[in-house]
PDB file of C-alpha atoms in Angstrom:
ATOM      1  CA  MET A1436    -116.411 -83.520 159.422  1.00  0.00           C
ATOM      2  CA  ILE A1437    -116.482 -79.694 159.126  1.00  0.00           C
ATOM      3  CA  ALA A1438    -117.718 -79.895 155.546  1.00  0.00           C
ATOM      4  CA  GLU A1439    -120.719 -82.104 156.601  1.00  0.00           C
ATOM      5  CA  THR A1440    -121.547 -79.672 159.350  1.00  0.00           C
ATOM      6  CA  VAL A1441    -121.392 -76.630 156.992  1.00  0.00           C
ATOM      7  CA  CYS A1442    -123.657 -78.397 154.405  1.00  0.00           C
ATOM      8  CA  SER A1443    -126.201 -79.358 156.979  1.00  0.00           C
ATOM      9  CA  ALA A1444    -126.297 -75.836 158.282  1.00  0.00           C
ATOM     10  CA  VAL A1445    -126.840 -74.434 154.843  1.00  0.00           C
ATOM     11  CA  SER A1446    -129.564 -76.973 154.082  1.00  0.00           C
ATOM     12  CA  ALA A1447    -131.290 -76.233 157.366  1.00  0.00           C
ATOM     13  CA  ALA A1448    -131.203 -72.475 156.681  1.00  0.00           C
ATOM     14  CA  GLY A1449    -132.522 -73.094 153.080  1.00  0.00           C
ATOM     15  CA  LEU A1450    -135.476 -75.146 154.401  1.00  0.00           C
ATOM     16  CA  GLY A1451    -136.251 -72.356 156.928  1.00  0.00           C
ATOM     17  CA  ILE A1452    -136.218 -69.817 154.077  1.00  0.00           C
ATOM     18  CA  GLY A1453    -138.483 -72.123 152.089  1.00  0.00           C
ATOM     19  CA  VAL A1454    -140.929 -72.457 154.892  1.00  0.00           C
ATOM     20  CA  VAL A1455    -141.177 -68.639 155.173  1.00  0.00           C
ATOM     21  CA  THR A1456    -141.653 -68.281 151.432  1.00  0.00           C
ATOM     22  CA  ALA A1457    -144.340 -70.978 151.492  1.00  0.00           C
ATOM     23  CA  TYR A1458    -146.100 -69.028 154.350  1.00  0.00           C
ATOM     24  CA  ARG A1459    -146.124 -65.964 152.112  1.00  0.00           C
ATOM     25  CA  ARG A1460    -148.198 -68.090 149.553  1.00  0.00           C
ATOM     26  CA  ARG A1461    -145.315 -68.321 147.017  1.00  0.00           C
ATOM     27  CA  PHE A1462    -145.365 -71.940 146.786  1.00  0.00           C
ATOM     28  CA  LEU A1463    -143.411 -72.258 143.346  1.00  0.00           C
ATOM     29  CA  ALA A1464    -140.561 -70.166 144.796  1.00  0.00           C
ATOM     30  CA  ALA A1465    -140.605 -72.108 148.021  1.00  0.00           C
ATOM     31  CA  ALA A1466    -140.407 -75.358 146.255  1.00  0.00           C
ATOM     32  CA  ARG A1467    -137.319 -74.161 144.313  1.00  0.00           C
ATOM     33  CA  ILE A1468    -135.580 -72.961 147.498  1.00  0.00           C
ATOM     34  CA  VAL A1469    -136.302 -76.309 149.184  1.00  0.00           C
ATOM     35  CA  ALA A1470    -134.849 -78.137 146.199  1.00  0.00           C
ATOM     36  CA  TYR A1471    -131.683 -75.969 146.305  1.00  0.00           C
ATOM     37  CA  SER A1472    -131.359 -76.433 150.000  1.00  0.00           C
ATOM     38  CA  LEU A1473    -131.518 -80.236 149.778  1.00  0.00           C
ATOM     39  CA  VAL A1474    -128.671 -80.523 147.365  1.00  0.00           C
ATOM     40  CA  PRO A1475    -125.761 -79.964 149.936  1.00  0.00           C
ATOM     41  CA  VAL A1476    -127.304 -82.746 152.143  1.00  0.00           C
ATOM     42  CA  GLY A1477    -127.638 -84.975 149.244  1.00  0.00           C
ATOM     43  CA  LEU A1478    -124.040 -84.520 148.311  1.00  0.00           C
ATOM     44  CA  VAL A1479    -122.880 -85.316 151.871  1.00  0.00           C
ATOM     45  CA  MET A1480    -124.942 -88.410 151.922  1.00  0.00           C
ATOM     46  CA  THR A1481    -123.578 -89.681 148.674  1.00  0.00           C
ATOM     47  CA  GLY A1482    -119.975 -89.112 149.727  1.00  0.00           C
ATOM     48  CA  VAL A1483    -119.101 -86.483 147.063  1.00  0.00           C
ATOM     49  CA  VAL A1484    -118.256 -83.970 149.745  1.00  0.00           C
ATOM     50  CA  GLY A1485    -115.906 -86.309 151.449  1.00  0.00           C
ATOM     51  CA  TRP A1486    -114.195 -87.235 148.087  1.00  0.00           C
ATOM     52  CA  LEU A1487    -113.777 -83.630 147.228  1.00  0.00           C
ATOM     53  CA  ALA A1488    -112.279 -82.899 150.634  1.00  0.00           C
ATOM     54  CA  ASP A1489    -109.854 -85.910 150.330  1.00  0.00           C
ATOM     55  CA  THR A1490    -108.973 -84.768 146.754  1.00  0.00           C
ATOM     56  CA  ALA A1491    -108.391 -81.221 147.757  1.00  0.00           C
ATOM     57  CA  PHE A1492    -105.980 -82.079 150.505  1.00  0.00           C
ATOM     58  CA  SER A1493    -104.241 -85.049 148.864  1.00  0.00           C
ATOM     59  CA  PRO A1494    -100.816 -84.448 147.354  1.00  0.00           C
ATOM     60  CA  THR A1495    -101.323 -87.629 145.161  1.00  0.00           C
ATOM     61  CA  ALA A1496    -104.368 -86.161 143.630  1.00  0.00           C
ATOM     62  CA  TRP A1497    -102.689 -82.839 142.779  1.00  0.00           C
ATOM     63  CA  ALA A1498     -99.832 -84.731 141.265  1.00  0.00           C
ATOM     64  CA  GLY A1499    -102.411 -86.632 139.180  1.00  0.00           C
ATOM     65  CA  PHE A1500    -103.829 -83.394 138.012  1.00  0.00           C
ATOM     66  CA  GLY A1501    -100.397 -82.278 137.116  1.00  0.00           C
ATOM     67  CA  VAL A1502     -99.742 -85.359 135.127  1.00  0.00           C
ATOM     68  CA  LEU A1503    -103.137 -84.868 133.365  1.00  0.00           C
ATOM     69  CA  GLY A1504    -102.188 -81.289 132.548  1.00  0.00           C
ATOM     70  CA  ALA A1505     -98.721 -82.410 131.055  1.00  0.00           C
ATOM     71  CA  ALA A1506    -100.570 -85.020 128.910  1.00  0.00           C
ATOM     72  CA  TRP A1507    -102.930 -82.312 127.519  1.00  0.00           C
ATOM     73  CA  LEU A1508     -99.963 -80.046 126.781  1.00  0.00           C
ATOM     74  CA  LEU A1509     -98.227 -82.856 124.954  1.00  0.00           C
ATOM     75  CA  PHE A1510    -101.516 -83.570 123.004  1.00  0.00           C
ATOM     76  CA  ALA A1511    -101.901 -79.868 122.042  1.00  0.00           C
ATOM     77  CA  GLY A1512     -98.318 -79.411 121.220  1.00  0.00           C
ATOM     78  CA  THR A1513     -98.142 -82.388 118.849  1.00  0.00           C
ATOM     79  CA  ARG A1514    -101.260 -81.276 117.161  1.00  0.00           C
ATOM     80  CA  ALA A1515     -99.780 -77.895 116.529  1.00  0.00           C
ATOM     81  CA  VAL A1516     -96.560 -79.340 115.115  1.00  0.00           C
ATOM     82  CA  GLU A1517     -98.662 -81.781 112.864  1.00  0.00           C
ATOM     83  CA  ARG A1518    -100.665 -78.836 111.501  1.00  0.00           C
ATOM     84  CA  ARG A1519     -97.480 -76.954 110.599  1.00  0.00           C
ATOM     85  CA  ARG A1520     -95.749 -80.035 109.166  1.00  0.00           C
ATOM     86  CA  ALA A1521     -98.758 -81.084 107.032  1.00  0.00           C
ATOM     87  CA  GLY A1522     -98.116 -78.377 104.417  1.00  0.00           C
ATOM     88  CA  THR A1523     -94.632 -79.374 103.438  1.00  0.00           C
ATOM     89  CA  GLY A1524     -93.090 -81.627 100.652  1.00  0.00           C
ATOM     90  CA  SER A1525     -94.800 -84.466  99.140  1.00  0.00           C
ATOM     91  CA  GLU A1526     -97.581 -84.403 101.599  1.00  0.00           C
ATOM     92  CA  ARG A1527     -98.561 -80.966 100.372  1.00  0.00           C
ATOM     93  CA  LYS A1528     -98.691 -82.316  96.781  1.00  0.00           C
ATOM     94  CA  ALA A1529    -100.831 -85.231  97.704  1.00  0.00           C
ATOM     95  CA  ALA A1530    -103.042 -83.088  99.799  1.00  0.00           C
ATOM     96  CA  GLY A1531    -103.289 -80.441  97.074  1.00  0.00           C
ATOM     97  CA  GLY A1532    -104.497 -83.107  94.447  1.00  0.00           C
ATOM     98  CA  LYS A1533    -107.162 -84.199  96.874  1.00  0.00           C
ATOM     99  CA  ARG A1534    -108.368 -80.546  97.583  1.00  0.00           C
ATOM    100  CA  GLN A1535    -108.644 -79.932  93.818  1.00  0.00           C
ATOM    101  CA  GLU A1536    -110.659 -82.861  93.256  1.00  0.00           C
ATOM    102  CA  ALA A1537    -113.000 -81.998  96.079  1.00  0.00           C
ATOM    103  CA  VAL A1538    -113.630 -78.375  94.735  1.00  0.00           C
ATOM    104  CA  ALA A1539    -116.883 -78.005  92.748  1.00  0.00           C
ATOM    105  CA  PRO A1540    -116.303 -76.982  89.058  1.00  0.00           C
ATOM    106  CA  ALA A1541    -119.127 -74.424  89.155  1.00  0.00           C
ATOM    107  CA  ALA A1542    -119.880 -72.536  92.382  1.00  0.00           C
ATOM    108  CA  SER A1543    -123.566 -71.889  91.577  1.00  0.00           C
ATOM    109  CA  ALA A1544    -124.355 -75.605  90.745  1.00  0.00           C
ATOM    110  CA  PRO A1545    -124.537 -78.288  93.502  1.00  0.00           C
ATOM    111  CA  SER A1546    -121.658 -80.855  93.021  1.00  0.00           C
ATOM    112  CA  LEU A1547    -123.279 -83.832  94.619  1.00  0.00           C
ATOM    113  CA  GLY A1548    -125.365 -86.091  92.645  1.00  0.00           C
ATOM    114  CA  GLN A1549    -125.636 -83.945  89.512  1.00  0.00           C
ATOM    115  CA  GLU A1550    -123.672 -83.737  86.307  1.00  0.00           C
ATOM    116  CA  THR A1551    -120.996 -81.212  86.155  1.00  0.00           C
ATOM    117  CA  ARG A1552    -121.016 -78.350  83.471  1.00  0.00           C
ATOM    118  CA  PRO A1553    -119.053 -78.805  80.310  1.00  0.00           C
ATOM    119  CA  ALA A1554    -115.504 -77.409  80.484  1.00  0.00           C
ATOM    120  CA  THR A1555    -116.130 -75.158  77.454  1.00  0.00           C
ATOM    121  CA  ARG A1556    -118.843 -72.412  77.624  1.00  0.00           C
ATOM    122  CA  PRO A1557    -121.378 -72.503  74.824  1.00  0.00           C
ATOM    123  CA  SER A1558    -121.130 -69.929  72.179  1.00  0.00           C
ATOM    124  CA  ALA A1559    -123.041 -66.717  72.922  1.00  0.00           C
ATOM    125  CA  ALA A1560    -126.228 -65.991  70.981  1.00  0.00           C
ATOM    126  CA  PRO A1561    -125.876 -63.995  67.865  1.00  0.00           C
ATOM    127  CA  GLY A1562    -126.096 -60.279  68.573  1.00  0.00           C
ATOM    128  CA  ARG A1563    -125.133 -60.403  72.290  1.00  0.00           C
ATOM    129  CA  SER A1564    -121.832 -59.074  73.499  1.00  0.00           C
ATOM    130  CA  ALA A1565    -119.676 -60.758  76.190  1.00  0.00           C
ATOM    131  CA  SER A1566    -121.118 -58.422  78.861  1.00  0.00           C
ATOM    132  CA  GLY A1567    -124.569 -59.431  77.909  1.00  0.00           C
ATOM    133  CA  ASP A1568    -123.623 -63.073  78.532  1.00  0.00           C
ATOM    134  CA  ASP A1569    -122.414 -62.182  82.107  1.00  0.00           C
ATOM    135  CA  PHE A1570    -125.685 -60.565  82.794  1.00  0.00           C
ATOM    136  CA  SER A1571    -127.615 -63.662  81.592  1.00  0.00           C
ATOM    137  CA  ASP A1572    -125.691 -65.630  84.269  1.00  0.00           C
ATOM    138  CA  ILE A1573    -126.668 -63.169  86.989  1.00  0.00           C
ATOM    139  CA  GLU A1574    -130.196 -63.291  85.880  1.00  0.00           C
ATOM    140  CA  ALA A1575    -130.235 -67.024  85.976  1.00  0.00           C
ATOM    141  CA  ILE A1576    -128.928 -66.982  89.503  1.00  0.00           C
ATOM    142  CA  LEU A1577    -131.482 -64.480  90.640  1.00  0.00           C
ATOM    143  CA  LYS A1578    -134.297 -66.451  89.090  1.00  0.00           C
ATOM    144  CA  LYS A1579    -133.035 -69.598  90.814  1.00  0.00           C
ATOM    145  CA  HIS A1580    -133.436 -67.822  94.111  1.00  0.00           C
ATOM    146  CA  GLY A1581    -136.697 -66.391  93.265  1.00  0.00           C
ATOM    147  CA  ILE A1582    -135.600 -62.736  93.172  1.00  0.00           C
TER     148      ILE A1582
END
């Protein structure tokens, strides 16, 4: 009963402020103020305020929140244990094999839908040293990105 009275008083005050604001010819601001002032009355009329008041003062509702919190802690705790345990024993070997298959053989080439590079590097052109070959890779990457 008190919550409904307070919400009605807040709405009446907001409507009064909205009227004064409209009188000053600030209609957009007045419309916003009126919209905000109608929210408490709407919440009272839909029963949300009564539900919140019943929930706030109900020991059963607080016990329910406690049960929900305990369930969340159990979920979080089991998830943490599962993460720690996932890296041990045969599971690690199985997961490690899967990870190695998922890694792209060449970081600069996309791995989906295209052929992979051969495992051996083609022989360097005659007259080029090994460091020159490294620079050709860098030049190819820069050209690929338009630099």
